């Protein structure tokens, strides 16, 4: 079975959606069903999930019957996958490292990963972007963002 | 009505509203000019900024950006042969040829001025049509609203590029996301899995930013390449009087086509531009010259895609039905401010509606002014490398999502939906139906249940009401016809010799 295949992955997503829909229909068993003149909170999700299940099964069967296929990714997906990994890391560390410091690290790291070679642009954007965002969102709009280590190092924090 | 309209013009001319109107147009032009950033992505990135603004100002900003983005799309089409927005897809045909011949400024004028005229004409039509349509819609009950919501959802078939099943599954995902949280009628928590953060449901802002903007940034990482470099050697000549005169019929035809197609949910600026281009070619005395750099070939599609903005606002404002992802974001902005989109908006918050009418008019004038001033500057934006642009978009997504409620949960939801959106895009699942279903889901479900409550559980009785029946028939047609048309096209293309 080829992994880099639209056909294989569409079938996988179809199966996933069908199984998820079945599980969620089972979950609606705990919701009040209501009665004929007063439908409860279970009715609408059951309609939506049943439709989703039916169409997902139809899609899976149809794709399996067809021979048409093309690669899922024409080029390597390592770069987008690494970029997504950095994004998840940005999310995971933003509270402990501090929002603006982590934004600078993320920008520098991801621009380098995506192939930017100019150190001037790297440093300019990594420092300039969070600084501009800080001025607009904290100084002007009085927004509050996680401060993390930075505030501790500077001896401040709230 | 005239008093309200005058008050609207007064409101739109308030200094802060004018400032955000200019800002919206400028951001829209920049967003539209950047290949990869569509009008809806630009609006999604602007949405969090509107949270702290008065409701009328926030809508003015978004509507102005929507207007600017449609013009911005033509800039990269004309200069680098890449449509900045889907609506500029046919502008490349004659626009880029004009640039190759050394006349990009003429081509930009053929996009900007007819686009402005079309935008103003569509604005007049929006004002004229909306009020009678609202008076009609005020007679709607739960059954009609349910049917209206189903009609709104039925456009998924035309939004699904190749496969209607993928469109339906995408809509199913959106409808499911919309039911998560406390049920609005009896207050029962659904699919919350004991997570208190889910009791309020999936917030619209993180969901829209994740699905539209974050997934777009991940797609950019696949096609980093080198930034476009532009040749600076070109004529700065403007069109001659005879050339301007030659564009008038194309502008008027394009405006009417754009307005009508824009008002049909799901049709959108791409279809309007293609139809306008084909009609112009058919009406032309020299159709063989189309594609070699004729100004009418730019004026017609550009006036059509600018008129689409005014057309799309008609069902959005009067009926609360978003006809596109951009309109869905504007509806979200209305809801974010605690307002109810649809006919009630006209009776309860007329100042918001009439300010929007007036600001649409001024946004078109601002587009003309900014477009003329920045004629060759805006294009500099395409020289920004994607390796810089994509990380900056992600940082804007994080800041924009966090600033609304100040909690990391929303950022997490945005990232999860962004990654899911990327995977679905890669597998040719359309994103727009998820967004539309997420926005319409609540309206469809509550009115469906109210309809059953009123009718005592009978489905047949509400469906016998004429407006409900007509809307449901239209919904079936709008779902089935694009599928049949696509099948016919596939059959024709498979026939030998075709």
Short mmCIF file of N, CA and C in Angstrom, two decimals, chain A residues 19-158:
data_model
loop_
_atom_site.label_atom_id
_atom_site.label_comp_id
_atom_site.label_asym_id
_atom_site.label_seq_id
_atom_site.Cartn_x
_atom_site.Cartn_y
_atom_site.Cartn_z
N UNK A 19 -15.95 6.37 11.21
CA UNK A 19 -15.82 5.81 12.57
C UNK A 19 -16.12 6.88 13.61
N UNK A 20 -15.58 8.10 13.37
CA UNK A 20 -15.83 9.20 14.32
C UNK A 20 -17.32 9.51 14.39
N UNK A 21 -18.00 9.51 13.22
CA UNK A 21 -19.43 9.80 13.21
C UNK A 21 -20.21 8.74 13.99
N UNK A 22 -19.83 7.45 13.79
CA UNK A 22 -20.50 6.35 14.52
C UNK A 22 -20.31 6.52 16.03
N UNK A 23 -19.06 6.80 16.44
CA UNK A 23 -18.77 6.97 17.87
C UNK A 23 -19.60 8.13 18.44
N UNK A 24 -19.65 9.25 17.68
CA UNK A 24 -20.36 10.43 18.18
C UNK A 24 -21.87 10.19 18.22
N UNK A 25 -22.37 9.36 17.27
CA UNK A 25 -23.81 9.00 17.35
C UNK A 25 -24.06 8.23 18.63
N UNK A 26 -23.10 7.35 18.97
CA UNK A 26 -23.22 6.57 20.22
C UNK A 26 -23.20 7.52 21.43
N UNK A 27 -22.36 8.55 21.37
CA UNK A 27 -22.29 9.53 22.47
C UNK A 27 -23.64 10.24 22.66
N UNK A 28 -24.35 10.50 21.54
CA UNK A 28 -25.64 11.20 21.66
C UNK A 28 -26.69 10.37 22.42
N UNK A 29 -26.37 9.10 22.65
CA UNK A 29 -27.27 8.25 23.44
C UNK A 29 -27.48 8.80 24.85
N UNK A 30 -26.53 9.58 25.34
CA UNK A 30 -26.65 10.19 26.68
C UNK A 30 -27.44 11.49 26.67
N UNK A 31 -27.75 12.00 25.48
CA UNK A 31 -28.45 13.29 25.41
C UNK A 31 -29.96 13.05 25.52
N UNK A 32 -30.70 14.01 26.12
CA UNK A 32 -32.16 13.85 26.13
C UNK A 32 -32.71 13.82 24.70
N UNK A 33 -33.50 12.80 24.41
CA UNK A 33 -33.98 12.64 23.03
C UNK A 33 -35.19 13.52 22.73
N UNK A 34 -35.89 13.97 23.79
CA UNK A 34 -37.10 14.77 23.58
C UNK A 34 -38.24 13.89 23.10
N UNK A 35 -39.30 14.54 22.64
CA UNK A 35 -40.42 13.76 22.09
C UNK A 35 -40.86 14.38 20.78
N UNK A 36 -41.90 13.82 20.19
CA UNK A 36 -42.29 14.21 18.82
C UNK A 36 -42.52 15.72 18.67
N UNK A 37 -43.25 16.30 19.59
CA UNK A 37 -43.56 17.74 19.47
C UNK A 37 -42.50 18.63 20.07
N UNK A 38 -41.54 18.05 20.79
CA UNK A 38 -40.50 18.86 21.44
C UNK A 38 -39.16 18.14 21.31
N UNK A 39 -38.53 18.27 20.14
CA UNK A 39 -37.28 17.54 19.92
C UNK A 39 -36.19 17.97 20.89
N UNK A 40 -35.42 16.99 21.36
CA UNK A 40 -34.36 17.28 22.32
C UNK A 40 -33.03 17.60 21.65
N UNK A 41 -31.97 17.80 22.47
CA UNK A 41 -30.66 18.17 21.93
C UNK A 41 -29.98 17.07 21.13
N UNK A 42 -30.54 15.84 21.17
CA UNK A 42 -29.89 14.73 20.46
C UNK A 42 -30.26 14.70 18.97
N UNK A 43 -31.43 15.27 18.63
CA UNK A 43 -31.97 15.07 17.27
C UNK A 43 -31.05 15.63 16.17
N UNK A 44 -30.70 16.90 16.27
CA UNK A 44 -29.94 17.54 15.19
C UNK A 44 -28.55 16.91 15.00
N UNK A 45 -27.76 16.71 16.10
CA UNK A 45 -26.46 16.05 15.90
C UNK A 45 -26.60 14.67 15.26
N UNK A 46 -27.67 13.94 15.60
CA UNK A 46 -27.85 12.61 15.00
C UNK A 46 -28.09 12.72 13.50
N UNK A 47 -28.89 13.74 13.09
CA UNK A 47 -29.14 13.93 11.65
C UNK A 47 -27.82 14.24 10.94
N UNK A 48 -27.06 15.19 11.52
CA UNK A 48 -25.79 15.61 10.89
C UNK A 48 -24.80 14.46 10.82
N UNK A 49 -24.68 13.70 11.93
CA UNK A 49 -23.68 12.63 11.99
C UNK A 49 -24.07 11.45 11.10
N UNK A 50 -25.38 11.18 11.01
CA UNK A 50 -25.83 10.09 10.13
C UNK A 50 -25.52 10.42 8.68
N UNK A 51 -25.79 11.69 8.32
CA UNK A 51 -25.49 12.14 6.95
C UNK A 51 -23.98 12.03 6.69
N UNK A 52 -23.18 12.47 7.65
CA UNK A 52 -21.72 12.42 7.50
C UNK A 52 -21.26 10.97 7.35
N UNK A 53 -21.81 10.07 8.18
CA UNK A 53 -21.44 8.66 8.11
C UNK A 53 -21.77 8.09 6.72
N UNK A 54 -23.00 8.37 6.25
CA UNK A 54 -23.44 7.83 4.96
C UNK A 54 -22.55 8.31 3.82
N UNK A 55 -22.28 9.62 3.78
CA UNK A 55 -21.48 10.18 2.67
C UNK A 55 -20.03 9.68 2.77
N UNK A 56 -19.51 9.55 4.00
CA UNK A 56 -18.13 9.06 4.16
C UNK A 56 -18.00 7.63 3.64
N UNK A 57 -18.99 6.78 3.96
CA UNK A 57 -18.96 5.39 3.48
C UNK A 57 -19.04 5.37 1.95
N UNK A 58 -19.95 6.20 1.39
CA UNK A 58 -20.10 6.28 -0.07
C UNK A 58 -18.78 6.68 -0.72
N UNK A 59 -18.11 7.68 -0.12
CA UNK A 59 -16.83 8.17 -0.66
C UNK A 59 -15.78 7.06 -0.64
N UNK A 60 -15.71 6.36 0.50
CA UNK A 60 -14.70 5.30 0.66
C UNK A 60 -14.92 4.19 -0.39
N UNK A 61 -16.18 3.74 -0.51
CA UNK A 61 -16.50 2.65 -1.45
C UNK A 61 -16.18 3.09 -2.88
N UNK A 62 -16.56 4.32 -3.21
CA UNK A 62 -16.35 4.82 -4.57
C UNK A 62 -14.86 4.98 -4.89
N UNK A 63 -14.09 5.50 -3.93
CA UNK A 63 -12.65 5.69 -4.17
C UNK A 63 -11.97 4.32 -4.29
N UNK A 64 -12.41 3.33 -3.48
CA UNK A 64 -11.81 1.99 -3.56
C UNK A 64 -12.09 1.34 -4.91
N UNK A 65 -13.30 1.62 -5.46
CA UNK A 65 -13.66 1.02 -6.76
C UNK A 65 -12.90 1.68 -7.91
N UNK A 66 -12.53 2.95 -7.71
CA UNK A 66 -11.85 3.65 -8.80
C UNK A 66 -10.34 3.37 -8.77
N UNK A 67 -9.71 3.44 -9.94
CA UNK A 67 -8.26 3.17 -9.99
C UNK A 67 -7.46 4.48 -10.01
N UNK A 68 -8.17 5.60 -10.22
CA UNK A 68 -7.48 6.88 -10.37
C UNK A 68 -6.70 7.24 -9.11
N UNK A 69 -5.47 7.69 -9.31
CA UNK A 69 -4.64 8.05 -8.15
C UNK A 69 -3.57 9.05 -8.59
N UNK A 70 -3.08 9.81 -7.64
CA UNK A 70 -1.93 10.68 -7.88
C UNK A 70 -1.24 10.85 -6.53
N UNK A 71 0.01 11.32 -6.54
CA UNK A 71 0.71 11.45 -5.26
C UNK A 71 0.04 12.48 -4.35
N UNK A 72 0.05 12.22 -3.04
CA UNK A 72 -0.49 13.16 -2.06
C UNK A 72 0.36 14.43 -2.06
N UNK A 73 1.68 14.24 -2.09
CA UNK A 73 2.59 15.39 -2.11
C UNK A 73 3.52 15.25 -3.30
N UNK A 74 3.55 16.30 -4.16
CA UNK A 74 4.44 16.28 -5.32
C UNK A 74 5.88 16.48 -4.88
N UNK A 75 6.05 17.30 -3.85
CA UNK A 75 7.39 17.53 -3.31
C UNK A 75 7.42 16.96 -1.90
N UNK A 76 8.58 17.01 -1.27
CA UNK A 76 8.69 16.47 0.09
C UNK A 76 7.80 17.26 1.04
N UNK A 77 7.11 16.53 1.94
CA UNK A 77 6.28 17.26 2.91
C UNK A 77 7.05 17.50 4.21
N UNK A 78 8.37 17.20 4.17
CA UNK A 78 9.17 17.39 5.38
C UNK A 78 9.18 18.85 5.83
N UNK A 79 9.27 19.76 4.84
CA UNK A 79 9.33 21.18 5.18
C UNK A 79 8.03 21.67 5.84
N UNK A 80 6.84 21.45 5.19
CA UNK A 80 5.60 21.84 5.87
C UNK A 80 5.42 21.13 7.22
N UNK A 81 5.85 19.84 7.28
CA UNK A 81 5.69 19.10 8.55
C UNK A 81 6.57 19.73 9.63
N UNK A 82 7.82 20.08 9.27
CA UNK A 82 8.70 20.73 10.24
C UNK A 82 8.16 22.08 10.66
N UNK A 83 7.57 22.80 9.70
CA UNK A 83 6.99 24.12 9.98
C UNK A 83 5.81 23.99 10.95
N UNK A 84 5.01 22.93 10.73
CA UNK A 84 3.89 22.68 11.64
C UNK A 84 4.41 22.31 13.03
N UNK A 85 5.49 21.53 13.05
CA UNK A 85 6.10 21.14 14.33
C UNK A 85 6.55 22.37 15.10
N UNK A 86 7.19 23.31 14.41
CA UNK A 86 7.63 24.55 15.07
C UNK A 86 6.43 25.34 15.59
N UNK A 87 5.32 25.31 14.81
CA UNK A 87 4.11 26.03 15.24
C UNK A 87 3.55 25.42 16.53
N UNK A 88 3.57 24.08 16.60
CA UNK A 88 3.07 23.40 17.81
C UNK A 88 3.99 23.74 19.00
N UNK A 89 5.31 23.81 18.72
CA UNK A 89 6.27 24.16 19.77
C UNK A 89 6.03 25.60 20.26
N UNK A 90 5.74 26.47 19.32
CA UNK A 90 5.42 27.88 19.64
C UNK A 90 4.23 27.92 20.61
N UNK A 91 3.20 27.10 20.30
CA UNK A 91 2.01 27.03 21.15
C UNK A 91 2.37 26.48 22.53
N UNK A 92 3.17 25.39 22.53
CA UNK A 92 3.47 24.69 23.79
C UNK A 92 4.32 25.55 24.74
N UNK A 93 5.21 26.38 24.16
CA UNK A 93 6.16 27.10 25.01
C UNK A 93 5.79 28.56 25.25
N UNK A 94 4.74 29.06 24.59
CA UNK A 94 4.50 30.50 24.68
C UNK A 94 4.17 30.97 26.10
N UNK A 95 3.55 30.11 26.91
CA UNK A 95 3.24 30.55 28.27
C UNK A 95 4.47 30.57 29.16
N UNK A 96 5.33 29.54 29.02
CA UNK A 96 6.49 29.50 29.91
C UNK A 96 7.61 30.44 29.45
N UNK A 97 7.82 30.52 28.15
CA UNK A 97 8.92 31.38 27.65
C UNK A 97 8.47 32.84 27.62
N UNK A 98 7.20 33.07 27.40
CA UNK A 98 6.70 34.44 27.25
C UNK A 98 6.31 34.66 25.80
N UNK A 99 5.20 35.34 25.59
CA UNK A 99 4.62 35.42 24.26
C UNK A 99 5.54 36.10 23.25
N UNK A 100 6.08 37.25 23.59
CA UNK A 100 6.84 38.01 22.59
C UNK A 100 8.23 37.42 22.37
N UNK A 101 8.86 36.90 23.44
CA UNK A 101 10.16 36.25 23.27
C UNK A 101 10.00 35.00 22.39
N UNK A 102 8.92 34.24 22.67
CA UNK A 102 8.69 33.01 21.90
C UNK A 102 8.35 33.35 20.44
N UNK A 103 7.65 34.47 20.24
CA UNK A 103 7.34 34.89 18.87
C UNK A 103 8.63 35.17 18.10
N UNK A 104 9.59 35.85 18.78
CA UNK A 104 10.88 36.17 18.13
C UNK A 104 11.63 34.87 17.80
N UNK A 105 11.63 33.93 18.77
CA UNK A 105 12.33 32.65 18.53
C UNK A 105 11.67 31.90 17.38
N UNK A 106 10.33 31.85 17.38
CA UNK A 106 9.60 31.14 16.33
C UNK A 106 9.89 31.75 14.95
N UNK A 107 9.82 33.09 14.89
CA UNK A 107 10.04 33.75 13.60
C UNK A 107 11.44 33.45 13.06
N UNK A 108 12.46 33.61 13.94
CA UNK A 108 13.83 33.35 13.52
C UNK A 108 14.02 31.90 13.08
N UNK A 109 13.52 30.98 13.92
CA UNK A 109 13.68 29.54 13.65
C UNK A 109 12.99 29.12 12.38
N UNK A 110 11.74 29.60 12.19
CA UNK A 110 10.99 29.12 11.03
C UNK A 110 11.49 29.77 9.73
N UNK A 111 11.91 31.04 9.79
CA UNK A 111 12.44 31.65 8.55
C UNK A 111 13.72 30.94 8.12
N UNK A 112 14.54 30.57 9.11
CA UNK A 112 15.78 29.84 8.79
C UNK A 112 15.43 28.47 8.20
N UNK A 113 14.46 27.80 8.85
CA UNK A 113 14.06 26.47 8.36
C UNK A 113 13.51 26.55 6.93
N UNK A 114 12.80 27.62 6.62
CA UNK A 114 12.21 27.76 5.28
C UNK A 114 13.22 28.28 4.25
N UNK A 115 14.46 28.40 4.69
CA UNK A 115 15.52 28.67 3.71
C UNK A 115 15.98 30.11 3.59
N UNK A 116 15.55 30.99 4.49
CA UNK A 116 16.00 32.38 4.40
C UNK A 116 17.46 32.46 4.82
N UNK A 117 18.28 33.08 4.00
CA UNK A 117 19.72 33.12 4.28
C UNK A 117 20.19 34.48 4.80
N UNK A 118 19.44 35.53 4.50
CA UNK A 118 19.91 36.87 4.86
C UNK A 118 19.79 37.10 6.38
N UNK A 119 20.94 37.27 7.04
CA UNK A 119 20.92 37.47 8.50
C UNK A 119 20.27 38.79 8.87
N UNK A 120 20.42 39.77 7.98
CA UNK A 120 19.81 41.09 8.24
C UNK A 120 18.29 40.95 8.32
N UNK A 121 17.70 40.26 7.31
CA UNK A 121 16.25 40.07 7.30
C UNK A 121 15.82 39.22 8.50
N UNK A 122 16.59 38.15 8.75
CA UNK A 122 16.27 37.26 9.87
C UNK A 122 16.17 38.03 11.19
N UNK A 123 17.22 38.80 11.47
CA UNK A 123 17.25 39.54 12.74
C UNK A 123 16.23 40.68 12.73
N UNK A 124 16.15 41.36 11.59
CA UNK A 124 15.22 42.49 11.49
C UNK A 124 13.78 42.07 11.75
N UNK A 125 13.35 40.97 11.09
CA UNK A 125 11.96 40.52 11.24
C UNK A 125 11.75 39.90 12.64
N UNK A 126 12.73 39.09 13.10
CA UNK A 126 12.57 38.41 14.40
C UNK A 126 12.48 39.41 15.55
N UNK A 127 13.18 40.52 15.45
CA UNK A 127 13.13 41.51 16.53
C UNK A 127 12.06 42.57 16.22
N UNK A 128 12.02 43.01 14.97
CA UNK A 128 11.11 44.10 14.61
C UNK A 128 9.64 43.72 14.72
N UNK A 129 9.28 42.51 14.27
CA UNK A 129 7.87 42.10 14.28
C UNK A 129 7.31 42.03 15.71
N UNK A 130 7.98 41.29 16.64
CA UNK A 130 7.42 41.25 18.01
C UNK A 130 7.42 42.62 18.67
N UNK A 131 8.43 43.44 18.35
CA UNK A 131 8.48 44.78 18.95
C UNK A 131 7.29 45.61 18.48
N UNK A 132 7.02 45.55 17.16
CA UNK A 132 5.87 46.31 16.63
C UNK A 132 4.57 45.78 17.21
N UNK A 133 4.46 44.43 17.31
CA UNK A 133 3.24 43.82 17.86
C UNK A 133 3.06 44.25 19.33
N UNK A 134 4.18 44.31 20.08
CA UNK A 134 4.11 44.73 21.49
C UNK A 134 3.58 46.16 21.59
N UNK A 135 4.11 47.03 20.73
CA UNK A 135 3.68 48.45 20.78
C UNK A 135 2.18 48.54 20.47
N UNK A 136 1.75 47.85 19.40
CA UNK A 136 0.34 47.96 18.98
C UNK A 136 -0.60 47.30 20.00
N UNK A 137 -0.29 46.05 20.37
CA UNK A 137 -1.26 45.29 21.18
C UNK A 137 -1.15 45.52 22.69
N UNK A 138 0.04 45.84 23.20
CA UNK A 138 0.18 46.05 24.65
C UNK A 138 0.14 47.54 24.99
N UNK A 139 0.97 48.33 24.30
CA UNK A 139 1.04 49.75 24.64
C UNK A 139 -0.21 50.51 24.18
N UNK A 140 -0.67 50.24 22.96
CA UNK A 140 -1.81 51.02 22.43
C UNK A 140 -3.15 50.38 22.81
N UNK A 141 -3.29 49.08 22.56
CA UNK A 141 -4.59 48.42 22.79
C UNK A 141 -4.73 47.82 24.20
N UNK A 142 -3.68 47.93 25.02
CA UNK A 142 -3.68 47.43 26.41
C UNK A 142 -4.05 45.95 26.52
N UNK A 143 -3.61 45.17 25.57
CA UNK A 143 -3.83 43.72 25.63
C UNK A 143 -2.85 43.09 26.63
N UNK A 144 -3.23 41.89 27.10
CA UNK A 144 -2.34 41.22 28.07
C UNK A 144 -1.90 39.88 27.48
N UNK A 145 -0.61 39.63 27.51
CA UNK A 145 -0.05 38.40 26.91
C UNK A 145 0.82 37.69 27.95
N UNK A 146 0.98 36.36 27.84
CA UNK A 146 1.83 35.64 28.80
C UNK A 146 3.25 36.23 28.80
N UNK A 147 3.80 36.45 30.03
CA UNK A 147 5.11 37.08 30.11
C UNK A 147 6.25 36.08 30.28
N UNK A 148 5.97 34.95 30.95
CA UNK A 148 6.95 33.88 31.07
C UNK A 148 8.26 34.29 31.74
N UNK A 149 9.34 33.63 31.28
CA UNK A 149 10.67 33.85 31.87
C UNK A 149 11.12 35.30 31.78
N UNK A 150 10.73 35.92 30.66
CA UNK A 150 11.25 37.26 30.41
C UNK A 150 10.94 38.19 31.58
N UNK A 151 9.70 38.12 32.06
CA UNK A 151 9.31 38.98 33.16
C UNK A 151 10.09 38.64 34.42
N UNK A 152 10.33 37.30 34.63
CA UNK A 152 11.09 36.87 35.81
C UNK A 152 12.53 37.38 35.73
N UNK A 153 13.12 37.25 34.53
CA UNK A 153 14.51 37.69 34.35
C UNK A 153 14.64 39.20 34.58
N UNK A 154 13.60 39.92 34.15
CA UNK A 154 13.67 41.38 34.31
C UNK A 154 13.19 41.80 35.70
N UNK A 155 12.77 40.81 36.50
CA UNK A 155 12.35 41.09 37.87
C UNK A 155 10.97 41.71 37.96
N UNK A 156 10.20 41.65 36.91
CA UNK A 156 8.85 42.24 36.92
C UNK A 156 7.81 41.16 37.07
N UNK A 157 6.85 41.18 36.22
CA UNK A 157 5.76 40.19 36.23
C UNK A 157 4.63 40.64 37.08
N UNK A 158 3.44 40.03 36.74
CA UNK A 158 2.24 40.43 37.48
C UNK A 158 1.76 39.31 38.35
#
